[in-house]
Each structure stands twice: as structure tokens, then as C-alpha cells.
Amino acid sequence: MSATAAAHPERRVELWFMDEARVGQKGRVRHRWWLKGRRPPGVCDRRYDWAWIFGTVRPACGDAFALVLPDVSTEAMQTFLDAFAARLAPDVQAVVVLDQAGWHGAKALHIPETVTLVPLPPLFARTRPSGAPLALPARRFLSLRLFPDDDAIVDTCCRPWNALAAETARIASLCNDPWIKKLKS
């Protein structure tokens, strides 16, 4: 953060965390509360079609941004970074902390001027705060569902994400890791 602030003294530095989540027809079978001695109803699709939620959260204030994209690739990451950079205020430099997935650091990736990518060390990615907001819609709204087509997958991803993104206090709470409080944003 301090290196980015020194490199961009004319801009406010904001700390963001980024992750992806897969949602699709090869659904998740989850635990479900039901009557004792009875098997709960649940459906599981065997088809293989999905979309990916590329999301970033700002724990300091609970702000969030996401795109639902058809795959994970350098092109998808580029689309996400361009859209994310376009929504930033002109005087902001965003420090985006992310894991070391191959498409996050691809040589073909053109990182916008207002974005600085900071990869987490290996195995540290399990403690990243961006995973919780992305997992919540998947657990609560996207499990035990059948999706007839790609449009249904995208629509079903967008509705819970938009509802969650409107609840900035909930996002701030989900991302409330003690080590993040030591960083300034």
C-alpha cells in the first residue's frame, strides 16, 4: 500500500480484494434442514455449463463490484479489470489483492493505470476476505437449483449479487478479518 501511495502521490489509494466463483448446471448439493427421518427434496444437475462471478470487495466501506463472465481466462480477466477501472473515481488508485491464478498474472494482461495487482502468497489465499461475499450467494441462493440455459445462470447469479452489493454493512462484516484492519484504505 505504501509503495503504491508513493508511486501515485496524486491519487487516493483504496484496498480491494478480488476472487472468482463458479456457478452453473453442475450444481452443489448442500446440507438442508428437514423433518427428522425424512429425506429432503433436492435436485442436482449433471450437465456441464457454468458462468463465473468475478467479484471485488472493499472491506473498509463494504463497496463491491462484480461481473458474470462465461469463463476464466486472460480475456475474461481483462474484461473485468477494464470494467472495474472504469467505475473508479478519477483520483483513485486501486490496490487489488488476489490469488495467483494463471489468468491474474498472464503476460497478455494489460493492467489499467488506476489498478495495481498484488498477488497473495501461496496458501494464504484461503484467508482472503473476498471469498466470503462470493460464497454467500452460492450457498444461499444458487444451491439445489436447475438452470435450463446460460441466460438463467447469469440471471440467477446477478440477482443475489446485486442484493448483497446493496448491503454494504453486510459486506464489510463478511470481510472483517483482523489483519485487514492493520492496513489503511
Short mmCIF file of C-alpha atoms in Angstrom, two decimals:
data_model
loop_
_atom_site.label_atom_id
_atom_site.label_comp_id
_atom_site.label_asym_id
_atom_site.label_seq_id
_atom_site.Cartn_x
_atom_site.Cartn_y
_atom_site.Cartn_z
CA MET A 1 0.00 0.00 0.00
CA SER A 2 2.74 2.43 0.92
CA ALA A 3 4.68 1.65 -2.28
CA THR A 4 1.56 2.32 -4.36
CA ALA A 5 0.86 5.54 -2.44
CA ALA A 6 4.44 6.69 -3.06
CA ALA A 7 4.20 5.83 -6.77
CA HIS A 8 0.89 7.70 -7.14
CA PRO A 9 1.00 10.68 -4.71
CA GLU A 10 -1.77 12.49 -6.61
CA ARG A 11 -4.28 9.68 -6.00
CA ARG A 12 -6.19 8.22 -3.07
CA VAL A 13 -5.27 4.57 -2.54
CA GLU A 14 -8.12 2.10 -1.99
CA LEU A 15 -7.65 -1.52 -0.92
CA TRP A 16 -9.77 -4.09 -2.78
CA PHE A 17 -9.84 -7.90 -2.73
CA MET A 18 -10.75 -9.97 -5.79
CA ASP A 19 -11.87 -13.55 -6.39
CA GLU A 20 -13.96 -15.68 -8.73
CA ALA A 21 -16.76 -18.16 -8.07
CA ARG A 22 -18.15 -20.75 -10.47
CA VAL A 23 -21.92 -21.17 -10.75
CA GLY A 24 -23.69 -23.48 -13.13
CA GLN A 25 -25.53 -26.57 -14.09
CA LYS A 26 -23.17 -28.94 -12.31
CA GLY A 27 -24.73 -27.76 -9.08
CA ARG A 28 -23.86 -28.07 -5.45
CA VAL A 29 -25.58 -30.49 -3.13
CA ARG A 30 -25.70 -28.81 0.25
CA HIS A 31 -26.87 -29.66 3.74
CA ARG A 32 -30.51 -28.87 4.21
CA TRP A 33 -32.62 -28.80 7.37
CA TRP A 34 -35.63 -31.06 7.09
CA LEU A 35 -38.03 -33.21 9.07
CA LYS A 36 -36.36 -35.90 11.17
CA GLY A 37 -36.42 -39.28 9.46
CA ARG A 38 -37.33 -37.82 6.06
CA ARG A 39 -35.10 -37.24 3.06
CA PRO A 40 -35.20 -33.57 1.98
CA PRO A 41 -36.04 -32.87 -1.64
CA GLY A 42 -33.17 -31.59 -3.70
CA VAL A 43 -32.11 -31.56 -7.31
CA CYS A 44 -28.69 -31.90 -8.84
CA ASP A 45 -27.98 -31.24 -12.49
CA ARG A 46 -25.49 -33.45 -14.32
CA ARG A 47 -24.86 -31.08 -17.23
CA TYR A 48 -21.63 -29.10 -17.52
CA ASP A 49 -22.37 -25.48 -18.29
CA TRP A 50 -21.49 -22.61 -15.99
CA ALA A 51 -20.63 -18.96 -15.57
CA TRP A 52 -18.12 -17.26 -13.33
CA ILE A 53 -18.72 -14.37 -10.94
CA PHE A 54 -15.63 -12.14 -10.96
CA GLY A 55 -16.01 -10.01 -7.86
CA THR A 56 -14.07 -7.49 -5.83
CA VAL A 57 -14.87 -6.07 -2.42
CA ARG A 58 -13.53 -3.14 -0.46
CA PRO A 59 -13.63 -4.16 3.22
CA ALA A 60 -13.11 -0.62 4.54
CA CYS A 61 -16.56 0.52 3.41
CA GLY A 62 -18.31 -2.60 2.07
CA ASP A 63 -18.26 -1.45 -1.54
CA ALA A 64 -18.40 -4.25 -4.13
CA PHE A 65 -18.22 -4.76 -7.88
CA ALA A 66 -18.75 -7.90 -9.96
CA LEU A 67 -19.23 -9.17 -13.48
CA VAL A 68 -20.68 -12.51 -14.53
CA LEU A 69 -18.50 -13.88 -17.33
CA PRO A 70 -18.67 -17.10 -19.36
CA ASP A 71 -15.22 -18.44 -18.45
CA VAL A 72 -12.00 -17.80 -16.60
CA SER A 73 -9.27 -16.71 -18.96
CA THR A 74 -6.93 -13.84 -19.64
CA GLU A 75 -9.62 -12.25 -21.84
CA ALA A 76 -12.22 -12.53 -19.07
CA MET A 77 -9.78 -11.04 -16.56
CA GLN A 78 -9.04 -8.20 -18.98
CA THR A 79 -12.77 -7.50 -19.40
CA PHE A 80 -13.19 -7.46 -15.63
CA LEU A 81 -10.21 -5.16 -14.98
CA ASP A 82 -11.29 -2.70 -17.68
CA ALA A 83 -14.84 -2.52 -16.29
CA PHE A 84 -13.55 -2.21 -12.72
CA ALA A 85 -11.10 0.57 -13.63
CA ALA A 86 -13.86 2.45 -15.49
CA ARG A 87 -16.01 2.61 -12.34
CA LEU A 88 -13.24 4.01 -10.13
CA ALA A 89 -13.16 7.72 -9.37
CA PRO A 90 -10.52 9.58 -11.43
CA ASP A 91 -8.41 10.35 -8.35
CA VAL A 92 -8.28 6.74 -7.07
CA GLN A 93 -5.54 4.15 -7.36
CA ALA A 94 -6.98 0.71 -6.52
CA VAL A 95 -4.72 -1.89 -4.93
CA VAL A 96 -6.37 -5.22 -5.81
CA VAL A 97 -5.25 -8.22 -3.74
CA LEU A 98 -5.86 -11.56 -5.46
CA ASP A 99 -4.66 -15.15 -5.55
CA GLN A 100 -2.10 -16.44 -8.03
CA ALA A 101 -4.42 -17.97 -10.62
CA GLY A 102 -2.76 -18.12 -14.02
CA TRP A 103 -5.02 -15.55 -15.65
CA HIS A 104 -4.31 -13.00 -12.89
CA GLY A 105 -0.71 -12.59 -13.92
CA ALA A 106 -0.74 -13.52 -17.60
CA LYS A 107 1.74 -11.63 -19.76
CA ALA A 108 -1.03 -10.75 -22.23
CA LEU A 109 -2.94 -8.93 -19.46
CA HIS A 110 -2.90 -5.12 -19.80
CA ILE A 111 -3.44 -3.73 -16.32
CA PRO A 112 -5.18 -0.32 -16.30
CA GLU A 113 -3.16 2.61 -14.93
CA THR A 114 -5.53 3.09 -11.99
CA VAL A 115 -5.17 -0.53 -10.81
CA THR A 116 -2.27 -2.20 -9.02
CA LEU A 117 -2.45 -6.01 -8.68
CA VAL A 118 -0.91 -7.58 -5.56
CA PRO A 119 -0.80 -11.40 -5.56
CA LEU A 120 -1.15 -13.23 -2.27
CA PRO A 121 1.49 -15.78 -1.30
CA PRO A 122 0.57 -19.44 -1.92
CA LEU A 123 -1.84 -20.99 0.62
CA PHE A 124 -2.61 -17.54 2.02
CA ALA A 125 -5.49 -17.29 -0.43
CA ARG A 126 -7.67 -19.31 1.94
CA THR A 127 -7.88 -16.33 4.27
CA ARG A 128 -8.76 -13.73 1.65
CA PRO A 129 -11.87 -11.75 2.53
CA SER A 130 -13.28 -11.67 -1.00
CA GLY A 131 -14.19 -15.34 -0.81
CA ALA A 132 -16.93 -14.82 1.78
CA PRO A 133 -19.12 -12.41 -0.20
CA LEU A 134 -18.80 -14.57 -3.30
CA ALA A 135 -19.63 -17.75 -1.38
CA LEU A 136 -22.71 -16.32 0.33
CA PRO A 137 -24.90 -16.06 -2.79
CA ALA A 138 -23.71 -19.50 -3.87
CA ARG A 139 -24.67 -21.08 -0.55
CA ARG A 140 -27.96 -19.29 -0.02
CA PHE A 141 -29.42 -18.81 -3.49
CA LEU A 142 -27.62 -20.97 -6.04
CA SER A 143 -27.54 -24.44 -4.44
CA LEU A 144 -30.05 -27.20 -5.23
CA ARG A 145 -31.18 -25.47 -8.42
CA LEU A 146 -31.61 -26.48 -12.03
CA PHE A 147 -30.65 -23.96 -14.69
CA PRO A 148 -32.26 -24.51 -18.10
CA ASP A 149 -29.73 -22.44 -20.06
CA ASP A 150 -26.88 -19.90 -19.92
CA ASP A 151 -29.19 -16.91 -19.53
CA ALA A 152 -30.79 -18.48 -16.47
CA ILE A 153 -27.37 -18.99 -14.91
CA VAL A 154 -26.39 -15.35 -15.50
CA ASP A 155 -29.74 -14.01 -14.24
CA THR A 156 -29.60 -16.20 -11.16
CA CYS A 157 -26.04 -15.01 -10.39
CA CYS A 158 -26.86 -11.33 -10.84
CA ARG A 159 -29.92 -11.12 -8.60
CA PRO A 160 -28.32 -12.31 -5.32
CA TRP A 161 -25.07 -10.46 -6.04
CA ASN A 162 -26.88 -7.17 -6.65
CA ALA A 163 -28.90 -7.65 -3.46
CA LEU A 164 -25.73 -8.36 -1.49
CA ALA A 165 -23.80 -5.46 -3.07
CA ALA A 166 -26.55 -3.10 -1.89
CA GLU A 167 -25.89 -4.21 1.71
CA THR A 168 -22.54 -2.54 2.29
CA ALA A 169 -22.65 -3.20 6.05
CA ARG A 170 -23.02 -6.93 5.43
CA ILE A 171 -20.09 -6.98 3.01
CA ALA A 172 -17.95 -5.05 5.48
CA SER A 173 -18.93 -7.57 8.17
CA LEU A 174 -18.18 -10.60 5.96
CA CYS A 175 -14.75 -9.15 5.12
CA ASN A 176 -13.92 -8.15 8.68
CA ASP A 177 -10.61 -10.00 9.06
CA PRO A 178 -8.33 -8.74 11.87
CA TRP A 179 -5.25 -8.47 9.64
CA ILE A 180 -7.06 -6.17 7.21
CA LYS A 181 -7.72 -3.62 9.95
CA LYS A 182 -3.96 -3.11 10.18
CA LEU A 183 -3.88 -1.90 6.58
CA LYS A 184 -5.07 1.56 5.67
CA SER A 185 -7.64 2.16 2.94
#
